[in-house]
XYZ file of C-alpha atoms in Angstrom:
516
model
C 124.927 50.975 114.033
C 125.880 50.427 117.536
C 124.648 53.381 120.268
C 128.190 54.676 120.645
C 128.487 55.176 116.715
C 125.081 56.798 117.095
C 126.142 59.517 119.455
C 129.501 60.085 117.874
C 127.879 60.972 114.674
C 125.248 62.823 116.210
C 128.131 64.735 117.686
C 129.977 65.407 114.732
C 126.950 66.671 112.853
C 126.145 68.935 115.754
C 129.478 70.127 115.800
C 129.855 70.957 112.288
C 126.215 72.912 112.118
C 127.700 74.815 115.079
C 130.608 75.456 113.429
C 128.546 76.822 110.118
C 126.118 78.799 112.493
C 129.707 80.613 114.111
C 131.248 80.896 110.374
C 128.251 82.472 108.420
C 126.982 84.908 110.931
C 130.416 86.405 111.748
C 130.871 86.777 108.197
C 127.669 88.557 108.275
C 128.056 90.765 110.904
C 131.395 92.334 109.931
C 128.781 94.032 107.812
C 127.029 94.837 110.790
C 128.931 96.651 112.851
C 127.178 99.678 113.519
C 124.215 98.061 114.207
C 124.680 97.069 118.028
C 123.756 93.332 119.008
C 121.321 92.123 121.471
C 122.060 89.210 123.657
C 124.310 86.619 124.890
C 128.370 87.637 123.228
C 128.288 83.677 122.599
C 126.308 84.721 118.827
C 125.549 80.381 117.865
C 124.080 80.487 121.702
C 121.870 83.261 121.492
C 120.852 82.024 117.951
C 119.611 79.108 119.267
C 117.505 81.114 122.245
C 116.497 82.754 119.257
C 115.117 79.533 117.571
C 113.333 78.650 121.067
C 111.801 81.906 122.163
C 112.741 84.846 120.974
C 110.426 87.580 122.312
C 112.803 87.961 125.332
C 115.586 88.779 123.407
C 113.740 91.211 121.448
C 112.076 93.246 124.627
C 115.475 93.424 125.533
C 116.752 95.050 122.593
C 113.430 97.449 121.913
C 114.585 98.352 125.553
C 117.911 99.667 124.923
C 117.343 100.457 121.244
C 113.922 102.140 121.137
C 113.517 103.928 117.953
C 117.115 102.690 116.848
C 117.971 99.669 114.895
C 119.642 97.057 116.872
C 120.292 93.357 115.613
C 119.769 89.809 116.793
C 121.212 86.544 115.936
C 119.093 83.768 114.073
C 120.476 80.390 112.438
C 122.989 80.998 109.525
C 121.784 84.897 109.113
C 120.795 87.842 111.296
C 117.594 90.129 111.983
C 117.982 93.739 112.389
C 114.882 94.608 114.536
C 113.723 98.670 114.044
C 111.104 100.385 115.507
C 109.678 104.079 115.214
C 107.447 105.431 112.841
C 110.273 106.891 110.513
C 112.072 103.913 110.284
C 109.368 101.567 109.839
C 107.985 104.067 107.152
C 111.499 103.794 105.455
C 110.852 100.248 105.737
C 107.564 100.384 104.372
C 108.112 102.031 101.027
C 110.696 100.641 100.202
C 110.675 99.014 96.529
C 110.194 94.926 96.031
C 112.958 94.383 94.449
C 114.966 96.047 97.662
C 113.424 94.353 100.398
C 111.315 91.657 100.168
C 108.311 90.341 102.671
C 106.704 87.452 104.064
C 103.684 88.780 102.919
C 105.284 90.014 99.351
C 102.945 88.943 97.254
C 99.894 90.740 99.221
C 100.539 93.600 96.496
C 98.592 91.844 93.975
C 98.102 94.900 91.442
C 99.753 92.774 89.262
C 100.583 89.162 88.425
C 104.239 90.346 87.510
C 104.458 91.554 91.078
C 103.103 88.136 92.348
C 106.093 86.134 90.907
C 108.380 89.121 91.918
C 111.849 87.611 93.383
C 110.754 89.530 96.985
C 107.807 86.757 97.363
C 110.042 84.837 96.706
C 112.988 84.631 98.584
C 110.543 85.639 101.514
C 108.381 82.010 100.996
C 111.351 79.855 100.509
C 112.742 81.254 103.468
C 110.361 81.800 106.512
C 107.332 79.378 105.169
C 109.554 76.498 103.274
C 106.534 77.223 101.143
C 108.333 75.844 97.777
C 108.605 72.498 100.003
C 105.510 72.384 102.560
C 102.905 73.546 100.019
C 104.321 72.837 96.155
C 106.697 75.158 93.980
C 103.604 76.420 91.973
C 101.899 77.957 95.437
C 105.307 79.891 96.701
C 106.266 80.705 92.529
C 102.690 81.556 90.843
C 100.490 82.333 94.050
C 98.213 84.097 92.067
C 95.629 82.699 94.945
C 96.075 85.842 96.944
C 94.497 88.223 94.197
C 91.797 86.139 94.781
C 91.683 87.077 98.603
C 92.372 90.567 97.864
C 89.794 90.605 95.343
C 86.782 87.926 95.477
C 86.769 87.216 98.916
C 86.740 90.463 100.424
C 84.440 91.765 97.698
C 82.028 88.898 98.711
C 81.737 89.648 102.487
C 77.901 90.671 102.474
C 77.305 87.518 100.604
C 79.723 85.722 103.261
C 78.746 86.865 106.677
C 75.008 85.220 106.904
C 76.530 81.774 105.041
C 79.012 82.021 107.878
C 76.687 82.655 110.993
C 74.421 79.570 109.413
C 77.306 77.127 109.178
C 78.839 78.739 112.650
C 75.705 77.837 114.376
C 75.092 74.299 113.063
C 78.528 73.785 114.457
C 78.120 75.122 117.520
C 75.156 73.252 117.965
C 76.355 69.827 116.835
C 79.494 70.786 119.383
C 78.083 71.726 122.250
C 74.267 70.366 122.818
C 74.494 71.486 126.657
C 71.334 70.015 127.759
C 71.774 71.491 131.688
C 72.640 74.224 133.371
C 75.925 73.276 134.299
C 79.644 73.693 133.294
C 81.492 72.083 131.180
C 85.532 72.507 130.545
C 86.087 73.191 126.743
C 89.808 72.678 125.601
C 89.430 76.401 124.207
C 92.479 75.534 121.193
C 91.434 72.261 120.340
C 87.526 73.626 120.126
C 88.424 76.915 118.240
C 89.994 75.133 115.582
C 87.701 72.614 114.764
C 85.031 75.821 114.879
C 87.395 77.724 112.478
C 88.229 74.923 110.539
C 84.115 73.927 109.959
C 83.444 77.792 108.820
C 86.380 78.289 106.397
C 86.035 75.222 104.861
C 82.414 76.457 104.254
C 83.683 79.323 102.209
C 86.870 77.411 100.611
C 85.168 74.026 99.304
C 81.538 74.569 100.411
C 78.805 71.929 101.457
C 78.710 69.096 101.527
C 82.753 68.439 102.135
C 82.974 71.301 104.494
C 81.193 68.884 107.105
C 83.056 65.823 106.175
C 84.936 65.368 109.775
C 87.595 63.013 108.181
C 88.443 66.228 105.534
C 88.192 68.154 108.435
C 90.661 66.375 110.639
C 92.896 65.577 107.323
C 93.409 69.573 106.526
C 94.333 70.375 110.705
C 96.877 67.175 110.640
C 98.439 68.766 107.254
C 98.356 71.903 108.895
C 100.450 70.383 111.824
C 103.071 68.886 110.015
C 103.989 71.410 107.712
C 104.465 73.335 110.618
C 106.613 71.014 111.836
C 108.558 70.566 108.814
C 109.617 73.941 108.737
C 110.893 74.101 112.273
C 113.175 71.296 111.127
C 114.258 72.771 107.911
C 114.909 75.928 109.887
C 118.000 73.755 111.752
C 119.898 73.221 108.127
C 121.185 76.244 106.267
C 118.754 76.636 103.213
C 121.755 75.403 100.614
C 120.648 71.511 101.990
C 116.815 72.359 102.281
C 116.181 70.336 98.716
C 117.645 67.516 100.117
C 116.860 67.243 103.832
C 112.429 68.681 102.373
C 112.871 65.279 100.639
C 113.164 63.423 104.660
C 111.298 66.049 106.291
C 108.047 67.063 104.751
C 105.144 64.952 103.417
C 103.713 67.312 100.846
C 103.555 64.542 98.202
C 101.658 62.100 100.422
C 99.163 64.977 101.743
C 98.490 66.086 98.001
C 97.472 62.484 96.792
C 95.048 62.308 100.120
C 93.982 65.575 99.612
C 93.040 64.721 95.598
C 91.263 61.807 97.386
C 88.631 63.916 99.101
C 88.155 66.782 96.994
C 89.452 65.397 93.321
C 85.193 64.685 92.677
C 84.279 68.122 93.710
C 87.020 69.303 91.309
C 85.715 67.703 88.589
C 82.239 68.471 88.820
C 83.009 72.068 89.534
C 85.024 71.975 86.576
C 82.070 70.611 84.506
C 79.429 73.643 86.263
C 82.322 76.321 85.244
C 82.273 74.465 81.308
C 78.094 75.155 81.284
C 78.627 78.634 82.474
C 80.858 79.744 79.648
C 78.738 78.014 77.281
C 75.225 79.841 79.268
C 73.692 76.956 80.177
C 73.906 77.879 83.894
C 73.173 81.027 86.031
C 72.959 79.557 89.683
C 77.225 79.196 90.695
C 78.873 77.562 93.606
C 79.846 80.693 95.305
C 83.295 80.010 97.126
C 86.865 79.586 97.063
C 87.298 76.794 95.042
C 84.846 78.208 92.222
C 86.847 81.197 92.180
C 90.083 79.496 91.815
C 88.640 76.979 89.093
C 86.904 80.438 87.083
C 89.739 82.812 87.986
C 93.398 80.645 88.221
C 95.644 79.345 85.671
C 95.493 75.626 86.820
C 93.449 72.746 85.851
C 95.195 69.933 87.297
C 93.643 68.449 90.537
C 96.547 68.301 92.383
C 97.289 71.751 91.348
C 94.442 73.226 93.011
C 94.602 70.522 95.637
C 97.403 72.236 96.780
C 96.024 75.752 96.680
C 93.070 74.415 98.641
C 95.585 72.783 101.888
C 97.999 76.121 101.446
C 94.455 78.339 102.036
C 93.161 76.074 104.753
C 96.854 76.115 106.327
C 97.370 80.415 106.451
C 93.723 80.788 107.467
C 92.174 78.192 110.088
C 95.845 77.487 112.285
C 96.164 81.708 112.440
C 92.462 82.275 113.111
C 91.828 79.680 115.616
C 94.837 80.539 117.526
C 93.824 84.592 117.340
C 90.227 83.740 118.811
C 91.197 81.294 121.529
C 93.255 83.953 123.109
C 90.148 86.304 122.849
C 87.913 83.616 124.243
C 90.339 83.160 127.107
C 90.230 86.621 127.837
C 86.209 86.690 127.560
C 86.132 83.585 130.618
C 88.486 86.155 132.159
C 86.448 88.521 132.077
C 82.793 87.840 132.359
C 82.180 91.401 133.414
C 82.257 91.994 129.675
C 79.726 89.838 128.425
C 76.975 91.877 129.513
C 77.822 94.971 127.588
C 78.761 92.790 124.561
C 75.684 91.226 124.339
C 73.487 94.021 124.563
C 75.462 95.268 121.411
C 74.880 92.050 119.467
C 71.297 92.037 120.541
C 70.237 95.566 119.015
C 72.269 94.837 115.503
C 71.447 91.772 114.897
C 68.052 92.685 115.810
C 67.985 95.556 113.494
C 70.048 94.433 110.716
C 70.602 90.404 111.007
C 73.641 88.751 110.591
C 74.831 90.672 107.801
C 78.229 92.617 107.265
C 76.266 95.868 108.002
C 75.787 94.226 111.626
C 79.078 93.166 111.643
C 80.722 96.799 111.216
C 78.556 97.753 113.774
C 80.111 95.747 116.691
C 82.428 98.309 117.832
C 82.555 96.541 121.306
C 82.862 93.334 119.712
C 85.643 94.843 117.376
C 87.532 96.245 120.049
C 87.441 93.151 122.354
C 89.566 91.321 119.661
C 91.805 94.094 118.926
C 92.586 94.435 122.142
C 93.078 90.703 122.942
C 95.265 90.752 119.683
C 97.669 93.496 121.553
C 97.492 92.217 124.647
C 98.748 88.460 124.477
C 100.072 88.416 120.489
C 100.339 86.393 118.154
C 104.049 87.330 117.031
C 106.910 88.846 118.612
C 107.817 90.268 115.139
C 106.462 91.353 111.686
C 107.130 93.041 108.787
C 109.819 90.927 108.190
C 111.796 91.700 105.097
C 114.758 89.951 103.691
C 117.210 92.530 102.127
C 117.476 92.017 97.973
C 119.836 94.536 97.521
C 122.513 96.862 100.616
C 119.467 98.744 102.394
C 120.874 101.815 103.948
C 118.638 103.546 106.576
C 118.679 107.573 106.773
C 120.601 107.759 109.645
C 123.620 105.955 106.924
C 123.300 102.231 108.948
C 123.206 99.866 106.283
C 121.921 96.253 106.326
C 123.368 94.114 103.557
C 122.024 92.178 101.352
C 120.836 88.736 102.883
C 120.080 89.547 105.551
C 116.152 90.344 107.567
C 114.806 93.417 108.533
C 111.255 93.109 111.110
C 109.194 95.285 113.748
C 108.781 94.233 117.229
C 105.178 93.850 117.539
C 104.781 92.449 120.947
C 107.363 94.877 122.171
C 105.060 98.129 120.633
C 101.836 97.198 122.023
C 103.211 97.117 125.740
C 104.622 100.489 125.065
C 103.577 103.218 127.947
C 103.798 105.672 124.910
C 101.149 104.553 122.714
C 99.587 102.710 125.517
C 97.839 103.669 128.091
C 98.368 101.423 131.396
C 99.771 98.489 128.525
C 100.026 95.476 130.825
C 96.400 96.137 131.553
C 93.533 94.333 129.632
C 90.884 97.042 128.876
C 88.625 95.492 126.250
C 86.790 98.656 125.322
C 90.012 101.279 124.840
C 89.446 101.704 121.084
C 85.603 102.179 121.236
C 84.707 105.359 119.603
C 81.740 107.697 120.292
C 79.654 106.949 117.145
C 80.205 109.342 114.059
C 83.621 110.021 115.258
C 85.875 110.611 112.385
C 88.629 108.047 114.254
C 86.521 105.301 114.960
C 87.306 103.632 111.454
C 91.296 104.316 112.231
C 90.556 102.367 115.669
C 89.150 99.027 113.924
C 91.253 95.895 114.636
C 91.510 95.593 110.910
C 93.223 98.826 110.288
C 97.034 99.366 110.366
C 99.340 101.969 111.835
C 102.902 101.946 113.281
C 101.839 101.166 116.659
C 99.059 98.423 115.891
C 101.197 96.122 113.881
C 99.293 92.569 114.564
C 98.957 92.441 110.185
C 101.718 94.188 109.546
C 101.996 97.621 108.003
C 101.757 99.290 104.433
C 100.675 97.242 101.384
C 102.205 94.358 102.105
C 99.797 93.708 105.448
C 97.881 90.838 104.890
C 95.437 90.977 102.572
C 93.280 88.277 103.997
C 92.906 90.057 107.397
C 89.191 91.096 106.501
C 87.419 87.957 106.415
C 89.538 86.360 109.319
C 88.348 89.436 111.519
C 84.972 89.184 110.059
C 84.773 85.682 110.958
C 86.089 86.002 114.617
C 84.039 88.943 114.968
C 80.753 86.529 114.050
C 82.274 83.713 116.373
C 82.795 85.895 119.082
C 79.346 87.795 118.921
C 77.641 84.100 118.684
C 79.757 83.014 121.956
C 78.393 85.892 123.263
C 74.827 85.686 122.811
C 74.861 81.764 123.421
C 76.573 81.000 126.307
C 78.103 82.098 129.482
C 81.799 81.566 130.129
C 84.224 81.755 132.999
C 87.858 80.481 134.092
C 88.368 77.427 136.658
C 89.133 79.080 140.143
C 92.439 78.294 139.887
C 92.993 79.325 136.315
C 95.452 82.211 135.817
C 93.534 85.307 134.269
C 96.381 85.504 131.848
C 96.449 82.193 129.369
C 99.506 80.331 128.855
C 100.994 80.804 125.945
C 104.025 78.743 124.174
C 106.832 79.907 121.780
C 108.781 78.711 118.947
C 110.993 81.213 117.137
C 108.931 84.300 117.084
C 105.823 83.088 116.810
C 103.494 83.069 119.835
C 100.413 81.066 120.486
C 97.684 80.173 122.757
C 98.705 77.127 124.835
C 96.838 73.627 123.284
C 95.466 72.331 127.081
C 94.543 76.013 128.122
C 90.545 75.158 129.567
C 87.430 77.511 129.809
C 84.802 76.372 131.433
C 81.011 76.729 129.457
C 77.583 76.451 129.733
C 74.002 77.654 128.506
C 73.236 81.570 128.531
C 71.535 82.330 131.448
C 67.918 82.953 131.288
C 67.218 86.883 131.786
């Protein structure tokens, strides 16, 4: 095909997808009407700002609308952005089977509510789960009682097995052997930390170390991401046929079974003497659980459960604790007071969870890193089941999204004092003070909405914060950190859609703790 054809059907394609953008949202937003629109009048234009960065649109709109729903344009559908805590408490309770979430299937009371048509229409949606991670994972993720359950239940037994294989990493990562600085690419570091510790709690030694398993799960990671940022420029009725050009989950389940398909089977084997007594002594982590505990037997079954767990919890996490990192080399006036708390738990109680709920200043350096720079510009997005009508008698139809603007709330002046202002220590409580449990970066409210709000906040937020927690009190006690003199002392940060991260060449600059 000759480079003229080439353009003139890349124009015609572009044209038509334009022309289904216009079409289905004005359809959609005759329905809308009393729910005033933020941005450009031009509604396929501002869906595509939208697609590129969409926190701008959204400040906008929390500006005008405070309190108020107001709605903004996104390919093929539209969001209706509220704020408040009545209306995001209207939001909150409202029934499964009304408004779905993202994080739908966090209520895992029961397995009827796992396979609930909220989770869903939420996966297939927002994640392309059905297409980036297998049909089982988004249709049966019975994985996440799991989380709720074994994993969080397990943190005492977790935290030490974590600080062990957190500082052979380190270690093996950073053998400074002089006083000097090095530059540390702070994304491309975090994640290969994150990646080394999770997989240490997922699969367990000795594949947890493998570096070619290692790099395999991050590169999966990658282009499922990927994936789904194409998929989101087709309206979903051609997403089983263009998944089929776009994604690669067949070819990443078959490597996958290549590294861990022997660890399978000789789990499987353990789990077989167990039922039958003949063993006491149990590979403690994720992948026992899911062999003891799920409904699959199949290798690439679990395979899959296995890359969908390393996806949601090492690309998040590492992202989350670069930006705090960042903000450490920042600061450096911080590390001082940080380390002195470190010093007198871990002193008293070791590396245990007891020492861990005892890092207030730790604890509130990540919260407040989490508010500051973000990690979404919204949450608590819903997709409307059935006509949701608000109390004030606005209804959104069904189809369409409901979310909270995160970023938007935690620069408010009027649940935050000085909000464009990093203060690292503005949630530390005197201790025995009844609110010092409300101010933990794990707990949620309507104006700390980094996991979300209500029971569908995500349920695996403990262990991620436990982990950064033990990451960032190890930084802490191991080395000093600081910015290049020319470094900006807020990191860059890059958007796609509403999601927000840490920018992947953003440097901090490392050595040895000083000798006191």
């Amino acid at each position: 095909m000759s480079s003229n054809s080439s353009q003139v059907l890349y124009l015609l394609v572009s044209a038509s997808l334009a022309g289904v953008v216009t079409v289905l949202l004005f359809l959609k937003s005759r329905k809308l009407n009393a729910i005033p629109t933020v941005g450009s009048t031009n509604t396929w234009r501002s869906a595509i700002e939208t697609l590129r960065a969409a926190s701008g649109i959204i400040q906008e709109g929390y500006d005008k609308y405070k309190n108020t729903p107001f709605k903004i344009p996104m390919l093929y559908n539209w969001i209706v952005v509220v704020s408040g805590t009545k209306l995001l408490d209207e939001v909150r309770v409202a029934p499964d089977d009304q408004l779905s979430s993202v994080e739908g299937a966090n209520d895992v009371r029961t397995f009827r509510t796992l396979s609930s048509p909220a989770f869903h229409e939420a996966c297939i949606q927002f994640f392309k789960t059905a297409f980036t991670m297998g049909h089982r994972v988004a249709n049966e993720p019975y994985h996440l009682a799991i989380i709720k359950t074994q994993f969080t239940r397990k943190l005492p037994t977790l935290c030490p097995i974590i600080e062990d294989e957190l500082s052979v990493t380190l270690g093996e990562m950073f053998s400074l052997q002089n006083d000097g600085w090095k530059p540390v690419v702070a994304l491309q570091a975090n994640r290969q930390v994150v990646s080394r510790v999770f997989n240490r709690v997922l699969v367990g030694l000795p594949l947890c170390r493998n570096p070619d398993w290692l790099k395999f799960g991050n590169q999966h990671a990658i282009d499922s991401i990927i994936s789904m940022a194409k998929m989101d420029l087709f309206p979903r009725f051609m997403w089983p046929l263009v998944a089929i050009f776009l994604t690669s989950t067949r070819n990443h389940v078959e490597r996958g079974v290549e590294f861990l398909g022997p660890t399978i089977r000789e789990r499987q084997k353990l789990a077989d003497r167990a039922r039958g007594g003949e063993m006491d002594d149990m590979p403690d982590d994720f992948l026992q659980w899911l062999i003891e505990n799920g409904t699959e037997s199949d290798e690439r079954d679990i395979t899959q459960r296995i890359l969908n767990m390393i996806f949601v919890s090492v690309q998040g996490t590492a992202s989350s604790l670069t930006r705090a990192v960042y903000d450490l080399a920042a600061h450096p006036e911080y590390l001082v007071p940080l380390r002195e708390e470190v010093d007198a738990v871990v002193r008293e109680d070791g590396w245990t969870k007891a020492a861990i709920d005892r890092m207030y200043k730790i604890d509130s350096f990540l919260k407040e890193s989490y508010r500051f720079d973000g990690v979404s510009s919204l949450v608590m997005i819903r997709k409307v089941l059935k006509d949701f009508t608000f109390s004030d008698g606005r209804v959104v139809p069904r189809g369409c999204y409901i979310a909270a603007p995160s970023y938007a709330v935690h620069h408010d002046v009027e649940f935050y004092e000085k909000p464009d202002a990093f203060d690292p220590f503005r949630y530390v409580q005197p201790q025995g003070d009844g609110d010092d449990v409300k101010q933990q970066v794990v707990s949620l409210g309507s104006n700390f909405l980094a996991f979300g709000h209500g029971k569908h906040a995500c349920p695996g937020r403990f262990v991620a914060v436990a982990i950064q927690k033990i990451i960032l009190a190890r930084i802490v006690l191991s080395y000093d950190l600081k910015l290049d003199d020319n470094a900006p002392a807020s990191g860059k940060s890059i958007e796609f859609g509403v999601f927000i991260g840490p920018h992947p060449t953003t440097t901090v600059l490392l050595r040895k703790r000083s000798s006191t």
